[in-house]
PDB file of C-alpha atoms in Angstrom:
ATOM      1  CA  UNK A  14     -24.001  -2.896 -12.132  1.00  0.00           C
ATOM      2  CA  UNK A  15     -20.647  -1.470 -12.126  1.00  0.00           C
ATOM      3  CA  UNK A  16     -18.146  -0.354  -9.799  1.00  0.00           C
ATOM      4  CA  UNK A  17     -17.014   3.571  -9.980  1.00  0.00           C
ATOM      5  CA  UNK A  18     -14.030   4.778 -11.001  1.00  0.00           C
ATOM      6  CA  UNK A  19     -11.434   6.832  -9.222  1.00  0.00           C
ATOM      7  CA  UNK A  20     -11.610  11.112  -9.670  1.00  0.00           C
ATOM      8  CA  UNK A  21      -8.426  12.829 -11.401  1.00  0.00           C
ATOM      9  CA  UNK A  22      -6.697  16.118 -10.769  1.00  0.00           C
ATOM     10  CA  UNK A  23      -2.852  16.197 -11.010  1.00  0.00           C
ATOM     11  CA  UNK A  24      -2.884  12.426 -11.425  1.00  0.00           C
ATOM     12  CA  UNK A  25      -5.829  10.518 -13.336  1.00  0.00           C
ATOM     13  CA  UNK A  26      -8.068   8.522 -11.735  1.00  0.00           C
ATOM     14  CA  UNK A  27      -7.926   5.073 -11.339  1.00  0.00           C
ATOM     15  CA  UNK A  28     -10.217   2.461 -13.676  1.00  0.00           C
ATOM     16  CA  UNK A  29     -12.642   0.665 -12.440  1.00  0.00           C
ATOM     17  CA  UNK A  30     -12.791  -3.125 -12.388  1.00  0.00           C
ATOM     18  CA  UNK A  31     -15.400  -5.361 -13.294  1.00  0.00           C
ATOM     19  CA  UNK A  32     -16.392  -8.766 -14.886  1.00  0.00           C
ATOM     20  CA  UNK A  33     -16.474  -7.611 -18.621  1.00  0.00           C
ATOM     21  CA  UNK A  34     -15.182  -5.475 -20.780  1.00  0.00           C
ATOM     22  CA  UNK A  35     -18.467  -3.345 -20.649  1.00  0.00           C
ATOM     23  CA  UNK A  36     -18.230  -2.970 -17.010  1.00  0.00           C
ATOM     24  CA  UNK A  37     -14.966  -0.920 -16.846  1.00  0.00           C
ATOM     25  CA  UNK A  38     -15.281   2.752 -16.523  1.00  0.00           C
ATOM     26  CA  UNK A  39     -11.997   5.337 -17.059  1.00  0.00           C
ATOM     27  CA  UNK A  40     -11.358   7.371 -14.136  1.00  0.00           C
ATOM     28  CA  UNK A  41     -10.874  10.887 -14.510  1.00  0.00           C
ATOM     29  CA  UNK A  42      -8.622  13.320 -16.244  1.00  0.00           C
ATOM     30  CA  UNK A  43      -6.302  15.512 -15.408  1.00  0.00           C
ATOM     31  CA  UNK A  44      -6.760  19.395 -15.323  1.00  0.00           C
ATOM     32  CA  UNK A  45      -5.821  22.375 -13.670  1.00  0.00           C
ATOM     33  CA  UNK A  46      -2.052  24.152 -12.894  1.00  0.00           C
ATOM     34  CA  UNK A  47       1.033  23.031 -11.111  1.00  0.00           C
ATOM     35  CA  UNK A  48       2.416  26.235 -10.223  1.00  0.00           C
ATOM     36  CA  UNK A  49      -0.450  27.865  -9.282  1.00  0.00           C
ATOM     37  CA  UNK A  50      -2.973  25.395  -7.669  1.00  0.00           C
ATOM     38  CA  UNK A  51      -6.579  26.446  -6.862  1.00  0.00           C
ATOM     39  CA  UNK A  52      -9.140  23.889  -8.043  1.00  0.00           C
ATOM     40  CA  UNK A  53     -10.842  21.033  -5.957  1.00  0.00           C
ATOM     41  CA  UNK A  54     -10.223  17.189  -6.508  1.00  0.00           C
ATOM     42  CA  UNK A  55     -13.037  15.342  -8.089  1.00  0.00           C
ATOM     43  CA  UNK A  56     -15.448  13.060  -6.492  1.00  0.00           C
ATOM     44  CA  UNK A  57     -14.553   9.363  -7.686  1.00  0.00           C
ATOM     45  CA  UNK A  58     -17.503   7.785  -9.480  1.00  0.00           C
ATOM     46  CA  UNK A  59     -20.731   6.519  -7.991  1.00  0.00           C
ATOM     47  CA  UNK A  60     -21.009   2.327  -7.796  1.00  0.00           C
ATOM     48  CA  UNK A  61     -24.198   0.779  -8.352  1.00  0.00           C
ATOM     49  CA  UNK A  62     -25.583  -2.684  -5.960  1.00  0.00           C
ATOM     50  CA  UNK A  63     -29.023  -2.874  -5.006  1.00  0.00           C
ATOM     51  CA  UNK A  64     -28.069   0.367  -2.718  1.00  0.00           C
ATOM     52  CA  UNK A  65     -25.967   3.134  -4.151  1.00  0.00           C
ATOM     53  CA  UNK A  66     -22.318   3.027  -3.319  1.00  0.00           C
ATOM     54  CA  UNK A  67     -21.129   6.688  -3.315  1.00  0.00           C
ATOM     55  CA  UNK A  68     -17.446   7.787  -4.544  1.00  0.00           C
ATOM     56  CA  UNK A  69     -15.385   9.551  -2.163  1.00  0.00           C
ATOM     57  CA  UNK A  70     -15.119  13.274  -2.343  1.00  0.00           C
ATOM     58  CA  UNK A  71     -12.478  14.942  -3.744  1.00  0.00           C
ATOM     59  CA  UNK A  72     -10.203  17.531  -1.746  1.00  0.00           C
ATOM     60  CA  UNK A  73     -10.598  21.039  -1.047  1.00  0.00           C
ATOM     61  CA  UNK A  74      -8.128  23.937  -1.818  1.00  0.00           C
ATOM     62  CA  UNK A  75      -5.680  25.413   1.086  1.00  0.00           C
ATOM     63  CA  UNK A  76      -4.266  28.273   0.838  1.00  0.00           C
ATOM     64  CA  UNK A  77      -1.505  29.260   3.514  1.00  0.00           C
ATOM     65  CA  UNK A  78       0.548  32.540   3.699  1.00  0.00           C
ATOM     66  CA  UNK A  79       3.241  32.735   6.585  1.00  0.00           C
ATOM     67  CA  UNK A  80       6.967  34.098   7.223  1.00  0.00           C
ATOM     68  CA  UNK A  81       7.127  30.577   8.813  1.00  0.00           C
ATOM     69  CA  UNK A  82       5.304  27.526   9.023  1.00  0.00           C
ATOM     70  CA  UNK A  83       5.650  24.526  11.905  1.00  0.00           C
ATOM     71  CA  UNK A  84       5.721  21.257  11.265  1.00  0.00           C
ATOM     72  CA  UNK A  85       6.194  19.257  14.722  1.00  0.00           C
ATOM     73  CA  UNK A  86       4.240  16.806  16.835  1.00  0.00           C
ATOM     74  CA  UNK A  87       2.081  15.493  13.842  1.00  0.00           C
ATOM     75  CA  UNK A  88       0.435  18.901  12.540  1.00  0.00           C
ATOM     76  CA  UNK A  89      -0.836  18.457   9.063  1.00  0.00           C
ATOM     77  CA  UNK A  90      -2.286  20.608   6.555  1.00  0.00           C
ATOM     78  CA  UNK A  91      -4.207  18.053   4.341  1.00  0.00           C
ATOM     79  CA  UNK A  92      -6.496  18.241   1.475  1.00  0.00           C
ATOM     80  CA  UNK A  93      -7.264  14.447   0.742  1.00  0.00           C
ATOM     81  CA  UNK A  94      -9.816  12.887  -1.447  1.00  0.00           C
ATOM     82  CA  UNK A  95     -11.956  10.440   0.330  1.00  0.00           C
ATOM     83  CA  UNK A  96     -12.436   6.888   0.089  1.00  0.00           C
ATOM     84  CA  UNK A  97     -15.523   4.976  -1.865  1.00  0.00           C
ATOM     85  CA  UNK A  98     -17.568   3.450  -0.107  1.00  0.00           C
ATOM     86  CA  UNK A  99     -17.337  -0.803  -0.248  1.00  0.00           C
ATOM     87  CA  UNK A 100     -20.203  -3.118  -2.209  1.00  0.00           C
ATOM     88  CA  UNK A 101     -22.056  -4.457   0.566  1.00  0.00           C
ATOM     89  CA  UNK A 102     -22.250  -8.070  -0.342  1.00  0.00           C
ATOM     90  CA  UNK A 103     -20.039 -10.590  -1.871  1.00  0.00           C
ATOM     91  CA  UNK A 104     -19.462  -9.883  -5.670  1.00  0.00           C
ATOM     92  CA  UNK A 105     -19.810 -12.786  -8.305  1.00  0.00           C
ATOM     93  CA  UNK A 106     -20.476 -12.802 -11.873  1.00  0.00           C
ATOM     94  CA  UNK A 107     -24.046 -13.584 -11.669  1.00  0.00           C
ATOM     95  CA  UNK A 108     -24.409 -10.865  -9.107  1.00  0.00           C
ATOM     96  CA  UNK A 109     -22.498  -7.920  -9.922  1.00  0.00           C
ATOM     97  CA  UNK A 110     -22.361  -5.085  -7.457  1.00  0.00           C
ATOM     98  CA  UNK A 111     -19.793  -2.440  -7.175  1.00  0.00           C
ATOM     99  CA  UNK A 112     -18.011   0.146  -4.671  1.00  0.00           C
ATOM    100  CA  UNK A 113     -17.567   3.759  -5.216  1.00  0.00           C
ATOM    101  CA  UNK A 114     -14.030   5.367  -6.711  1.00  0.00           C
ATOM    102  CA  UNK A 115     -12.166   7.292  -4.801  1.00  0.00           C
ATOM    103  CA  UNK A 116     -11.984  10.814  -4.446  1.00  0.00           C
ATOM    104  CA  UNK A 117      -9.194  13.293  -5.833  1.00  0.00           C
ATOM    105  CA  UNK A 118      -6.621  15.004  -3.763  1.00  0.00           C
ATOM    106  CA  UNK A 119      -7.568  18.544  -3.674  1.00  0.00           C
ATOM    107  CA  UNK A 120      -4.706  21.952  -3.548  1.00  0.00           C
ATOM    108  CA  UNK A 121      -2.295  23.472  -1.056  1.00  0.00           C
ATOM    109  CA  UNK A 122      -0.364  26.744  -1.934  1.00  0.00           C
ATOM    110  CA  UNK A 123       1.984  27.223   0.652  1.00  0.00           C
ATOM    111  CA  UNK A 124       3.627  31.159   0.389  1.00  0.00           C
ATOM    112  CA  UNK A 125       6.442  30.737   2.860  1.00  0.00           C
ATOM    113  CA  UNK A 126      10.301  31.747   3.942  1.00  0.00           C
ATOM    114  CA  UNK A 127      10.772  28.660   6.271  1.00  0.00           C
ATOM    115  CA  UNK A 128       9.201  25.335   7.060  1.00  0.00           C
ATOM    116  CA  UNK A 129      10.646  23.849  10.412  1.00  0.00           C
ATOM    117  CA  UNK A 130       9.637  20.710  11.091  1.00  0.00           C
ATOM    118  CA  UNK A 131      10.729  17.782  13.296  1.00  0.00           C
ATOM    119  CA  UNK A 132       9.894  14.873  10.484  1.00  0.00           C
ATOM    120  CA  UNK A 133       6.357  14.011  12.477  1.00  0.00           C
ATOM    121  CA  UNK A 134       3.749  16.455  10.579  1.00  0.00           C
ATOM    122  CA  UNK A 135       1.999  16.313   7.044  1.00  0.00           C
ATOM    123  CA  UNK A 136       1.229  18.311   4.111  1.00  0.00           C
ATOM    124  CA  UNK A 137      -0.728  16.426   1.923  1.00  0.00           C
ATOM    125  CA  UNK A 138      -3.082  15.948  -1.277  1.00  0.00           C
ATOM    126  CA  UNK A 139      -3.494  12.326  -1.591  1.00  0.00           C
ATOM    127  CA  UNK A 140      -6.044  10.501  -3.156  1.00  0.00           C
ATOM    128  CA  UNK A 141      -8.586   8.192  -1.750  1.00  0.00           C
ATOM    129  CA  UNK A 142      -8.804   4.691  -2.265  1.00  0.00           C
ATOM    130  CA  UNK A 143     -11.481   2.763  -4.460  1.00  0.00           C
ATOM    131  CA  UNK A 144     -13.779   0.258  -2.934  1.00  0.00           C
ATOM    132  CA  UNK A 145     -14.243  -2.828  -3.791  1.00  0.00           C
ATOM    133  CA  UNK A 146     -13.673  -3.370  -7.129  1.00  0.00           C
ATOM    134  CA  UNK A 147     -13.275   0.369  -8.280  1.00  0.00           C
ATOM    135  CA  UNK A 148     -10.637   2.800  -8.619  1.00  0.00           C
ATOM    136  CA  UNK A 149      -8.348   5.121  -6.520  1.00  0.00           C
ATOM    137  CA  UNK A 150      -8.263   8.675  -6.741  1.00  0.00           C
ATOM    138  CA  UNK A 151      -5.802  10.443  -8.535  1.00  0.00           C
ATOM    139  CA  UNK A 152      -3.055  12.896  -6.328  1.00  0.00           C
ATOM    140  CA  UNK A 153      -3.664  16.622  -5.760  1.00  0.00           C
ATOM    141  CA  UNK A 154      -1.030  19.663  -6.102  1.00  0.00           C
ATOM    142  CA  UNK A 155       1.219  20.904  -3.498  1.00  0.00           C
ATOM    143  CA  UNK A 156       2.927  23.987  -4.393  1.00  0.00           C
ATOM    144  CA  UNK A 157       5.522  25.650  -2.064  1.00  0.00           C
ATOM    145  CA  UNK A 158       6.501  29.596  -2.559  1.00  0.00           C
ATOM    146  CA  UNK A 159       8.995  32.111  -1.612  1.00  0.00           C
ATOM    147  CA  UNK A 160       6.329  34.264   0.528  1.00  0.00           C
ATOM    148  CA  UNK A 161       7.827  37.899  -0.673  1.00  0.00           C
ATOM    149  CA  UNK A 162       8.190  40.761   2.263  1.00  0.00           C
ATOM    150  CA  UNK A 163       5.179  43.505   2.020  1.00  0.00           C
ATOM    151  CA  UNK A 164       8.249  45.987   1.088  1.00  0.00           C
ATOM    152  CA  UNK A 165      11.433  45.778  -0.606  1.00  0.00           C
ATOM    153  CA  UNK A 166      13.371  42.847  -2.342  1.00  0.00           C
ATOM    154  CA  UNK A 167      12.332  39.374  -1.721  1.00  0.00           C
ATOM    155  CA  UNK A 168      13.667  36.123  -2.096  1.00  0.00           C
ATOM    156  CA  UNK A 169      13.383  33.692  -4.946  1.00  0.00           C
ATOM    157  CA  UNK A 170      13.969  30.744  -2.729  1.00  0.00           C
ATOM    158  CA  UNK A 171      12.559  29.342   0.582  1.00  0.00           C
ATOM    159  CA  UNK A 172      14.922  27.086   3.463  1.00  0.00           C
ATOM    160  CA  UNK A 173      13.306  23.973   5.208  1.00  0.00           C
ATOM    161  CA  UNK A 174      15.090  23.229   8.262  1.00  0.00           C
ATOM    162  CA  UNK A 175      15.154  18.994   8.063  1.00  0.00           C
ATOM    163  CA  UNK A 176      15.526  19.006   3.993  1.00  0.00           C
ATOM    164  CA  UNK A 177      15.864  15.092   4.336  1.00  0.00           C
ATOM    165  CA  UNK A 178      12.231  14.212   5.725  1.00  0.00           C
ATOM    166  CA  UNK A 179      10.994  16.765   2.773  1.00  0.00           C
ATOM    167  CA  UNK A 180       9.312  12.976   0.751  1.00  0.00           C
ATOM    168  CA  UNK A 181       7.931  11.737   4.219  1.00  0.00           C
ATOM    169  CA  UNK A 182       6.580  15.360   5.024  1.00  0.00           C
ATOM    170  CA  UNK A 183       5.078  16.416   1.397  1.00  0.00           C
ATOM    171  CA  UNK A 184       3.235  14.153  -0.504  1.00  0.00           C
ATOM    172  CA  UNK A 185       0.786  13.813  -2.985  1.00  0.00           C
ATOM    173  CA  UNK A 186      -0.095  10.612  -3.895  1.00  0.00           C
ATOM    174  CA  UNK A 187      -2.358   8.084  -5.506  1.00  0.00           C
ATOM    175  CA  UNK A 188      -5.645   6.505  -4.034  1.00  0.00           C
ATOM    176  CA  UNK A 189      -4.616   2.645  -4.384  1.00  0.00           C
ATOM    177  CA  UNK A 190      -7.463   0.666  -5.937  1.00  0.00           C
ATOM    178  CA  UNK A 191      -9.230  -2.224  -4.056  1.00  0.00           C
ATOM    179  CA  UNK A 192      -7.914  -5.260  -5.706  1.00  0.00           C
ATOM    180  CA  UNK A 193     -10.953  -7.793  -4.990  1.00  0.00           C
ATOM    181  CA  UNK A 194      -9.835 -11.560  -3.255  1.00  0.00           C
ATOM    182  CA  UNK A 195     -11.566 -15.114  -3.605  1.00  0.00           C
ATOM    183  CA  UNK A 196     -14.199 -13.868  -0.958  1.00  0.00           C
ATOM    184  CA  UNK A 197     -15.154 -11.226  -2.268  1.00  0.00           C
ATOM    185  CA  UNK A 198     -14.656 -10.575  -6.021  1.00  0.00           C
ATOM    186  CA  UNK A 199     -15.239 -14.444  -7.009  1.00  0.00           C
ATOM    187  CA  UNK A 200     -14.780 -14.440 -10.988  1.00  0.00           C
ATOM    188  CA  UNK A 201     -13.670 -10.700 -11.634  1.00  0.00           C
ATOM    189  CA  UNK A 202     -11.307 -10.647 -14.482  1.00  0.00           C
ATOM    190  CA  UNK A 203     -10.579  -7.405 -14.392  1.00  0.00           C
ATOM    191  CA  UNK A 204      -9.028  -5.927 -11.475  1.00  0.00           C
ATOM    192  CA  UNK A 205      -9.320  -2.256 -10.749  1.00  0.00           C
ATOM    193  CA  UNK A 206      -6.429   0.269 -10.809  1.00  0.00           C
ATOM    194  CA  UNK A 207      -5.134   3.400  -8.854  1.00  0.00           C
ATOM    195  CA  UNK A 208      -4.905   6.571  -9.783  1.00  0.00           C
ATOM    196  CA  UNK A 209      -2.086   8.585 -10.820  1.00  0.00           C
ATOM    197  CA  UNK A 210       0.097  10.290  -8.219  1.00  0.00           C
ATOM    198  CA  UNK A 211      -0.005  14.094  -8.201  1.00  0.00           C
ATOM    199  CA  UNK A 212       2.484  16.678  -8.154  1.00  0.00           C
ATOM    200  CA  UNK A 213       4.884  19.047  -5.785  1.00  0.00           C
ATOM    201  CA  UNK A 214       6.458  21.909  -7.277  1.00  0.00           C
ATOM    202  CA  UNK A 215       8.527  24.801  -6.031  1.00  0.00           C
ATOM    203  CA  UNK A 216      11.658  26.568  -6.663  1.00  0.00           C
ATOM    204  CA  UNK A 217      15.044  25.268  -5.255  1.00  0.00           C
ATOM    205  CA  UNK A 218      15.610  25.343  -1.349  1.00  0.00           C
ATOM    206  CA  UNK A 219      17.824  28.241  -0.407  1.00  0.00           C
ATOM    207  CA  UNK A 220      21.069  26.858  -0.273  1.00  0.00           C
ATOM    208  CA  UNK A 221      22.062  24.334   1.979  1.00  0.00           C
ATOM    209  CA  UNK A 222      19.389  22.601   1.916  1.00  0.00           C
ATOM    210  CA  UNK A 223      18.185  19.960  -0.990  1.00  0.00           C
ATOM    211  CA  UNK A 224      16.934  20.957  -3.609  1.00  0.00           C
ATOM    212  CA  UNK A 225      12.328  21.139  -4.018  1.00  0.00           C
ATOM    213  CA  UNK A 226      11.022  17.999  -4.689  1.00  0.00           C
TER     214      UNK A 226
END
């Protein structure tokens, strides 16, 4: 009976935890393209109790294209893997359940001239978080564009408006693991882990503002 481990994408997945060696399971792996973003974040792995503990799903793949995009007042454009499902009883060594991984963070392409924002919205592929004892979900992929004009010359670069609350607005991160306490996880010597964080890529701000990610 073993507690699932978290799905990968950009980041791995997290392992699973458990009482023996036997019992840990690798999360999973990492695949698909920075740059150019278009696959869905894994499910995190199934536990097993006397009822089935199911991973979280991964996320799903976003594609925006806009001269300008508005971040204020909490919008949010998220593709987040979500989280595994708990054991439903206390875990011990001589009864072994396990929780469900967590899912992936999925995609976002974001083709774009200008993000405005007022520091309060989201874009985000984060992963899920394990339950109890498995893994988290490994990040997604943000990737931000210069969205070209239909005609003419583009531009190789793209100008957010608040460049400092660029790490609070874009994010891709890891699904933490569920580290088990006394009550619940009695005995475990094995702790689970969390995934990997993801990525977010672009080319450089225009100028006057800082520099992508």
């Amino acid at each position: 009976h073993s507690p699932g481990s978290g799905g990968g994408h950009a980041g791995e997945g997290g392992r699973s935890g458990g009482f023996k060696a036997e019992d840990l399971v690798l999360g999973g792996g990492v695949y698909g393209h920075d740059w150019a973003p278009g696959n869905m974040g894994s499910g995190g792995g199934g536990g097993s109790s006397s009822t089935q503990r199911l991973g979280g799903p991964g996320g799903g793949v976003i594609h925006v294209s806009a001269t300008t995009l508005l971040f204020s007042n909490g919008a949010v454009i998220n593709s987040n893997g979500g989280a595994g499902a708990n054991a439903p009883m206390v875990i011990s060594s001589s009864t072994p359940v396990g929780g469900g991984g967590g899912g992936a963070g999925g995609s976002i392409l974001l083709a774009t001239q200008t993000i405005n924002t007022d520091g309060a919205g989201s874009i985000t592929a984060n992963g899920g978080g394990g339950g109890k004892p498995a893994g988290g979900g490994g990040g997604g992929r943000v990737h931000v564009r210069p969205k070209y004009a239909q005609t003419g010359p583009g531009t190789d670069s793209w100008h957010i408006n608040n460049a400092r609350v660029t790490d609070r607005l874009i994010k891709a991160a890891s699904g933490p693991a569920a580290d088990c306490d006394a009550t619940m996880c009695n005995g475990t010597t094995w702790q689970a882990h969390p995934g990997q964080n993801g990525t977010r890529t672009g080319p450089d701000c225009a100028a006057g503002a800082e520099a992508m990610l």
